[in-house]
């Protein structure tokens, strides 16, 4: 009988003496039988409900949730209301009616011409208008807004935020605890002061940089820029289906998209020109594309379609641009806890490790405190703690697996190379010295010999480990060793 088996037999004898009516097998059965029976009865009683709940909780972790959303941008120019009108209800009612007919969820409005910040709820049409404009003391120019369905407004965690009379944003909560940050913007025109244009894009960068990294981002509005159709020069920003020529404002927009990795959705889909252009020049009568939808390049798969809706009418010379989305929401991975450390059990194959393990285990069992409580649970805990402590001290934990022989011997190889690099420097300093020259040759020879010897030792050890795993029936480690020999497969 081996020393390890004798240790376990002695512990079994202690169990039999302390529990006269129990054998060693009976102790284990008595300890665990109640737990197993309780678990079995719970599963049997829950039946199909337990399995379906388990599938919903564990089986669908990798499935992506999808959420439909229909957004639009529209330069309304508020032609229904005079400059001195204090009743914005007339214009907003007409806009809400058109959005309801087109089944739009969220619309980004430009040139709202309302003062300060505020909101207006249209119960009949089912929309709420949020706007941000100039102070009431100034002229009613520019102004942006968001018209949101009431069903979506009730889900908002915070109200839309207005940053200026040209920028307003909202953060929409989605499924799987994710969010969509949507901006409504109105850029300065082509004839505006260049300082105003730079100020607009600077103001837009600040909230965009503060947006959480996991949020999906949409920027909609009238950018007053013609980007043209040069998709080769602006890859991943412009699609192949641009329209018209370009102007001086395009550089600011395209550089902004390049900086934030945004794509202009209007140029992706192949449509007729009258379904892409959104504004007609009053003098040349040419239709141009000025209203854009921008989205992150890695979220382009969410976009189903983008086109102009010529049927929408609110007495403005701009057409409504509609974008249909199917947001693909991947659940956030759960934070992994501390990795489980595995004991290096394979080292027990070596005789010296086995002898040391048996001696240390016997020593810990002999020094274990004697207690009056001799119940099976207490005795088992003492034995288990002794085995675990001995295993951690003698066997240790498995280390990260390396890829090849040079990873296992990296430190030794680095030292040899350092000696070889130092030898020629000393030889060049004193080229006439025969000792320095012989030292240099010896260092080169030693490095070559070691580089042949190290992989041979590594392969010999790997062959021994493979054979041992095959003899012991440890097929998992056997195939791991074969992978180390043949390398990864693709």
XYZ file of C-alpha atoms in Angstrom:
490
model
C 0.000 0.000 0.000
C 1.383 3.379 -1.023
C 1.867 6.127 1.581
C -0.923 8.263 0.016
C -3.447 5.432 0.103
C -2.438 4.644 3.679
C -3.119 8.262 4.665
C -6.598 8.116 3.182
C -7.291 4.736 4.786
C -6.319 6.132 8.201
C -8.710 9.031 7.720
C -11.440 6.600 6.706
C -10.792 4.630 9.882
C -11.283 7.818 11.920
C -14.631 8.331 10.218
C -15.742 4.784 10.995
C -14.734 5.111 14.633
C -16.532 8.452 15.096
C -19.718 7.252 13.389
C -20.285 3.679 14.342
C -23.346 3.252 12.169
C -21.749 4.839 9.081
C -19.176 3.509 6.634
C -16.963 5.875 4.591
C -19.314 5.506 1.621
C -22.285 5.979 3.895
C -20.840 9.239 5.234
C -20.587 10.726 1.776
C -24.085 9.539 0.887
C -25.583 10.926 4.097
C -23.906 14.312 3.597
C -24.994 14.800 0.004
C -28.179 12.729 -0.298
C -30.474 15.391 1.120
C -29.061 18.094 -1.162
C -29.381 15.903 -4.264
C -32.918 14.870 -3.363
C -33.951 18.477 -2.748
C -32.517 19.599 -6.090
C -34.222 16.733 -7.917
C -37.631 17.470 -6.421
C -37.334 21.175 -7.278
C -36.524 20.441 -10.900
C -39.238 17.826 -11.189
C -41.899 20.126 -9.740
C -40.968 23.093 -11.919
C -41.064 21.017 -15.137
C -41.310 22.865 -18.392
C -41.414 26.247 -16.655
C -37.924 25.726 -15.207
C -36.455 24.709 -18.562
C -38.014 27.660 -20.396
C -36.794 30.088 -17.743
C -33.312 28.618 -17.992
C -33.323 29.019 -21.771
C -34.489 32.602 -21.503
C -31.802 33.375 -18.959
C -28.851 31.400 -20.321
C -29.633 30.172 -23.818
C -30.308 33.558 -25.419
C -27.311 35.461 -24.107
C -25.666 35.830 -27.512
C -28.814 36.774 -29.409
C -29.099 40.388 -30.485
C -32.199 42.399 -29.757
C -33.575 44.519 -32.578
C -35.601 47.686 -32.254
C -37.294 49.536 -35.120
C -37.074 53.314 -35.278
C -38.043 55.834 -37.948
C -36.348 59.235 -37.789
C -36.395 62.271 -40.065
C -34.847 65.710 -40.513
C -36.760 68.671 -41.906
C -36.049 72.349 -42.372
C -39.520 73.762 -41.665
C -38.681 77.522 -41.938
C -41.956 78.235 -39.988
C -43.623 80.032 -42.865
C -47.040 79.687 -41.261
C -46.204 82.114 -38.457
C -45.138 85.731 -38.682
C -42.065 87.008 -36.908
C -44.162 88.677 -34.235
C -46.471 85.711 -33.722
C -46.765 84.337 -30.210
C -48.721 81.222 -31.191
C -46.439 78.460 -32.472
C -49.281 75.946 -32.193
C -50.427 76.407 -35.802
C -47.140 75.418 -37.401
C -46.410 72.600 -34.950
C -49.875 71.108 -35.501
C -49.319 70.901 -39.244
C -45.855 69.389 -38.828
C -47.144 66.824 -36.319
C -49.926 65.848 -38.722
C -47.442 65.244 -41.557
C -45.139 63.221 -39.290
C -48.060 61.131 -38.106
C -49.069 60.342 -41.695
C -45.522 59.137 -42.438
C -45.276 57.234 -39.130
C -42.170 59.142 -38.008
C -41.010 58.482 -34.439
C -38.524 61.364 -34.007
C -38.020 64.363 -36.297
C -35.097 66.820 -36.140
C -36.396 70.258 -37.138
C -34.304 73.202 -38.381
C -35.135 76.922 -38.480
C -37.871 76.629 -35.896
C -37.570 80.384 -35.114
C -38.851 79.952 -31.545
C -37.170 81.842 -28.718
C -35.394 80.430 -25.639
C -36.032 76.794 -24.729
C -39.344 75.104 -24.237
C -41.697 72.262 -25.118
C -45.179 71.974 -26.565
C -47.317 68.852 -26.395
C -49.771 68.101 -29.194
C -52.100 65.516 -27.718
C -54.229 65.189 -30.838
C -51.338 64.272 -33.145
C -49.432 62.388 -30.440
C -46.178 64.399 -30.545
C -44.223 66.713 -28.260
C -42.048 69.510 -29.629
C -38.829 70.465 -27.826
C -36.910 73.484 -29.125
C -33.859 75.607 -28.461
C -33.583 79.099 -29.946
C -32.140 82.549 -29.481
C -33.064 84.680 -26.467
C -36.393 86.478 -26.652
C -34.639 89.850 -26.778
C -32.970 89.051 -30.140
C -34.238 88.328 -33.630
C -35.979 85.044 -34.328
C -33.314 83.397 -36.433
C -32.195 79.777 -36.781
C -33.501 77.635 -33.903
C -33.609 73.830 -33.755
C -36.095 71.365 -32.344
C -37.032 67.735 -31.828
C -40.556 66.473 -32.365
C -40.943 63.195 -30.478
C -43.823 60.764 -30.165
C -45.541 60.940 -26.811
C -45.000 57.201 -26.326
C -41.233 57.790 -26.605
C -41.280 60.985 -24.553
C -42.634 59.086 -21.551
C -39.574 56.778 -21.656
C -36.971 59.547 -21.630
C -34.741 59.590 -18.561
C -33.878 63.275 -19.108
C -35.446 65.985 -21.255
C -33.671 67.076 -24.455
C -30.782 69.474 -23.882
C -30.295 72.631 -25.941
C -26.662 73.741 -26.337
C -27.336 76.735 -28.577
C -29.832 77.993 -31.129
C -28.228 75.538 -33.607
C -27.753 72.355 -31.551
C -30.132 70.289 -29.412
C -29.780 66.649 -28.340
C -31.714 63.900 -26.606
C -30.707 60.533 -25.121
C -33.184 57.778 -25.858
C -33.060 54.611 -23.701
C -33.175 51.389 -25.706
C -33.422 47.734 -24.810
C -30.588 45.852 -23.119
C -29.724 48.989 -21.116
C -28.332 50.783 -24.162
C -28.989 54.321 -25.427
C -29.250 56.309 -28.620
C -27.959 59.894 -28.561
C -29.637 61.973 -31.265
C -28.599 65.497 -32.312
C -30.673 68.026 -34.242
C -28.465 70.686 -35.852
C -28.657 73.660 -38.202
C -25.322 74.798 -39.661
C -24.550 78.332 -40.894
C -25.145 79.030 -44.580
C -22.504 79.336 -47.282
C -22.421 83.146 -47.024
C -22.059 83.192 -43.225
C -18.970 84.418 -41.441
C -16.219 81.713 -41.345
C -15.864 82.317 -37.601
C -19.518 81.335 -37.127
C -18.964 78.137 -39.081
C -15.938 77.170 -36.977
C -17.844 78.033 -33.821
C -20.744 75.788 -34.866
C -18.560 72.711 -35.373
C -16.641 73.444 -32.171
C -19.912 73.615 -30.242
C -21.003 70.314 -31.822
C -17.744 68.559 -30.915
C -18.099 69.241 -27.206
C -21.360 67.317 -26.541
C -20.360 64.643 -29.037
C -17.085 63.996 -27.202
C -18.982 63.772 -23.898
C -21.365 61.146 -25.271
C -20.843 57.721 -23.617
C -18.735 55.429 -25.773
C -21.359 52.659 -25.818
C -24.150 54.939 -27.086
C -25.330 54.831 -30.679
C -25.098 58.288 -32.268
C -27.289 59.959 -34.902
C -26.829 63.530 -36.140
C -29.620 64.959 -38.292
C -30.234 68.397 -39.704
C -29.517 71.006 -42.353
C -25.731 71.325 -42.731
C -25.929 73.837 -45.624
C -23.129 71.975 -47.409
C -22.930 70.106 -50.707
C -20.573 67.141 -50.331
C -20.691 65.985 -53.965
C -19.890 62.462 -55.100
C -16.119 62.009 -54.621
C -16.365 58.736 -52.710
C -12.826 57.642 -53.598
C -11.256 60.592 -51.813
C -13.550 60.260 -48.772
C -13.827 56.515 -48.298
C -16.145 55.203 -45.562
C -17.647 58.706 -45.259
C -19.302 59.209 -48.637
C -21.131 56.473 -50.477
C -21.074 55.892 -54.207
C -24.471 57.482 -54.746
C -23.854 61.144 -54.011
C -25.625 63.841 -55.965
C -24.614 67.187 -57.471
C -21.419 69.166 -57.116
C -19.645 70.390 -53.977
C -19.150 73.800 -52.354
C -16.764 75.398 -49.849
C -18.745 74.240 -46.808
C -18.151 70.577 -47.570
C -14.601 70.554 -46.139
C -15.798 71.449 -42.647
C -18.464 68.743 -42.721
C -16.247 66.020 -44.199
C -13.369 66.774 -41.829
C -15.795 66.633 -38.908
C -17.045 63.225 -40.114
C -13.473 61.976 -40.519
C -12.549 63.055 -37.011
C -15.495 61.259 -35.402
C -15.724 58.306 -37.851
C -19.170 59.243 -39.114
C -20.759 58.251 -42.419
C -23.229 60.327 -44.478
C -26.165 57.966 -44.909
C -27.826 59.940 -47.752
C -25.044 58.950 -50.177
C -25.219 55.186 -49.597
C -28.496 54.108 -51.223
C -29.004 54.058 -54.978
C -32.077 56.166 -55.707
C -33.296 58.585 -58.310
C -32.117 62.140 -57.814
C -35.547 63.488 -56.886
C -35.581 61.025 -53.960
C -32.197 62.262 -52.688
C -32.243 66.055 -53.111
C -33.900 68.091 -50.354
C -33.761 71.768 -51.428
C -34.285 73.719 -54.665
C -32.081 76.725 -55.340
C -34.341 79.786 -55.770
C -32.392 81.184 -58.725
C -31.008 78.232 -60.672
C -33.994 76.011 -59.795
C -31.575 73.109 -59.307
C -32.329 70.568 -56.628
C -29.518 70.125 -54.091
C -28.774 67.918 -51.092
C -28.305 69.966 -47.898
C -30.085 67.906 -45.200
C -28.093 64.913 -43.975
C -28.246 61.959 -41.623
C -24.901 61.071 -40.010
C -24.203 57.832 -38.154
C -21.159 56.022 -36.814
C -19.471 53.888 -39.438
C -19.619 50.731 -37.307
C -23.422 51.073 -36.970
C -24.241 51.274 -40.685
C -25.837 47.841 -40.501
C -28.650 49.444 -38.481
C -29.803 51.570 -41.444
C -32.434 49.987 -43.659
C -33.275 52.891 -45.966
C -32.884 56.663 -46.339
C -34.798 58.778 -48.819
C -36.641 62.049 -49.325
C -40.412 62.129 -48.854
C -41.771 64.644 -51.424
C -45.346 64.164 -50.185
C -44.654 65.881 -46.826
C -45.828 69.509 -46.905
C -45.683 72.346 -44.410
C -45.207 75.377 -46.693
C -41.399 75.119 -46.778
C -38.966 74.872 -49.687
C -37.169 71.932 -48.032
C -38.183 68.302 -48.311
C -38.339 65.872 -45.435
C -35.508 63.287 -45.292
C -36.657 59.999 -43.735
C -34.360 57.296 -42.348
C -35.611 53.865 -41.333
C -33.533 52.021 -38.725
C -33.477 48.575 -37.192
C -31.184 49.022 -34.231
C -29.234 45.864 -33.425
C -28.628 45.806 -29.717
C -26.120 43.341 -28.364
C -26.455 42.682 -24.647
C -23.531 43.866 -22.598
C -21.292 41.001 -21.476
C -21.336 40.348 -17.795
C -18.270 41.300 -15.859
C -16.162 38.266 -15.251
C -15.003 37.623 -11.738
C -11.580 36.543 -10.689
C -10.356 33.632 -12.841
C -10.397 30.230 -11.195
C -6.877 29.049 -10.432
C -6.228 25.449 -11.407
C -3.868 23.188 -9.491
C -0.937 21.796 -11.414
C -2.013 18.160 -10.910
C 0.142 16.932 -13.800
C 3.280 17.522 -11.688
C 2.265 14.517 -9.528
C 3.585 12.341 -12.335
C 7.092 13.113 -11.132
C 8.238 10.848 -8.298
C 9.937 13.579 -6.214
C 6.803 15.733 -6.265
C 4.635 12.791 -5.289
C 6.864 11.916 -2.309
C 6.946 15.526 -1.088
C 3.154 15.822 -1.437
C 2.563 12.656 0.633
C 4.991 13.741 3.344
C 3.506 17.239 3.668
C -0.058 15.916 3.692
C 0.787 13.403 6.437
C 2.436 16.147 8.466
C -0.600 18.460 8.174
C -3.005 15.659 9.154
C -0.898 14.791 12.190
C -0.894 18.434 13.318
C -4.620 18.948 12.750
C -6.378 20.048 15.964
C -8.393 17.442 17.821
C -11.980 18.499 18.393
C -14.737 16.953 20.407
C -17.095 17.379 17.454
C -16.567 14.238 15.336
C -19.451 14.665 12.930
C -18.788 13.685 9.293
C -19.056 17.284 8.105
C -16.353 18.552 10.454
C -14.023 15.650 9.687
C -14.499 16.139 5.958
C -13.763 19.868 6.205
C -10.524 19.177 8.074
C -9.394 16.624 5.486
C -10.379 18.871 2.580
C -8.546 21.918 3.947
C -5.408 19.842 4.560
C -5.409 18.494 0.986
C -6.014 21.935 -0.539
C -3.275 23.646 1.463
C -0.783 20.905 0.638
C -1.696 21.050 -3.057
C -1.211 24.822 -3.208
C 2.158 24.629 -1.439
C 3.604 21.624 -3.261
C 1.897 21.503 -6.671
C 1.197 25.177 -7.184
C -1.124 26.579 -9.853
C -0.929 26.183 -13.594
C 0.713 29.053 -15.441
C -0.294 30.659 -18.699
C 0.475 28.365 -21.596
C 3.150 29.617 -23.967
C 3.148 29.125 -27.707
C 6.569 27.654 -28.473
C 10.014 26.801 -27.155
C 11.361 30.350 -27.412
C 8.540 31.616 -25.156
C 9.408 29.086 -22.458
C 13.100 29.991 -22.584
C 12.868 33.677 -23.380
C 14.842 34.820 -20.345
C 17.768 32.468 -21.032
C 17.879 33.434 -24.704
C 17.907 37.134 -23.834
C 20.885 36.626 -21.502
C 22.836 34.747 -24.191
C 22.158 37.465 -26.732
C 23.258 40.143 -24.274
C 26.609 38.362 -23.781
C 27.034 37.951 -27.519
C 26.344 41.684 -28.093
C 28.838 42.710 -25.389
C 31.657 40.509 -26.775
C 32.075 42.242 -30.194
C 32.070 45.656 -28.546
C 35.019 44.608 -26.343
C 36.771 43.061 -29.375
C 36.363 46.224 -31.465
C 37.726 48.324 -28.606
C 40.945 46.199 -28.568
C 41.163 44.396 -31.956
C 44.785 43.290 -31.375
C 43.961 41.493 -28.091
C 43.712 37.706 -28.669
C 41.723 37.177 -25.448
C 38.945 39.526 -26.580
C 38.867 37.860 -29.970
C 38.593 34.352 -28.499
C 35.899 35.546 -26.083
C 33.905 36.907 -29.013
C 34.179 33.619 -30.942
C 33.276 31.632 -27.838
C 30.155 33.777 -27.257
C 28.980 33.229 -30.836
C 29.590 29.487 -30.594
C 27.824 29.215 -27.230
C 24.765 31.050 -28.560
C 24.507 28.758 -31.572
C 24.880 25.606 -29.477
C 22.312 26.734 -26.928
C 19.802 27.679 -29.633
C 20.080 24.113 -30.945
C 19.959 22.535 -27.505
C 16.939 24.470 -26.114
C 14.386 23.369 -28.763
C 15.626 19.771 -28.541
C 15.038 19.740 -24.774
C 11.644 21.349 -25.240
C 10.610 18.730 -27.790
C 11.898 15.870 -25.617
C 9.840 17.127 -22.670
C 6.782 17.554 -24.904
C 7.132 14.011 -26.258
C 7.445 12.638 -22.712
C 4.346 14.585 -21.605
C 2.345 13.404 -24.629
C 3.254 9.787 -24.014
C 2.430 10.097 -20.317
C -1.001 11.604 -21.020
C -1.715 8.797 -23.481
C -0.714 6.129 -20.954
C -2.847 7.683 -18.201
C -5.869 8.198 -20.463
C -5.759 11.980 -20.033
C -7.020 12.705 -23.525
C -7.583 16.417 -22.953
C -3.921 17.113 -22.159
C -2.930 14.602 -24.852
C -4.592 16.646 -27.597
C -3.289 19.877 -26.085
C 0.222 18.482 -26.418
C -0.450 17.498 -30.027
C -1.604 21.054 -30.755
C 1.614 22.369 -29.257
C 3.586 20.102 -31.602
C 1.712 20.782 -34.835
C 0.774 24.390 -34.095
C -2.631 26.110 -34.431
C -4.940 25.131 -37.288
C -6.974 27.623 -39.313
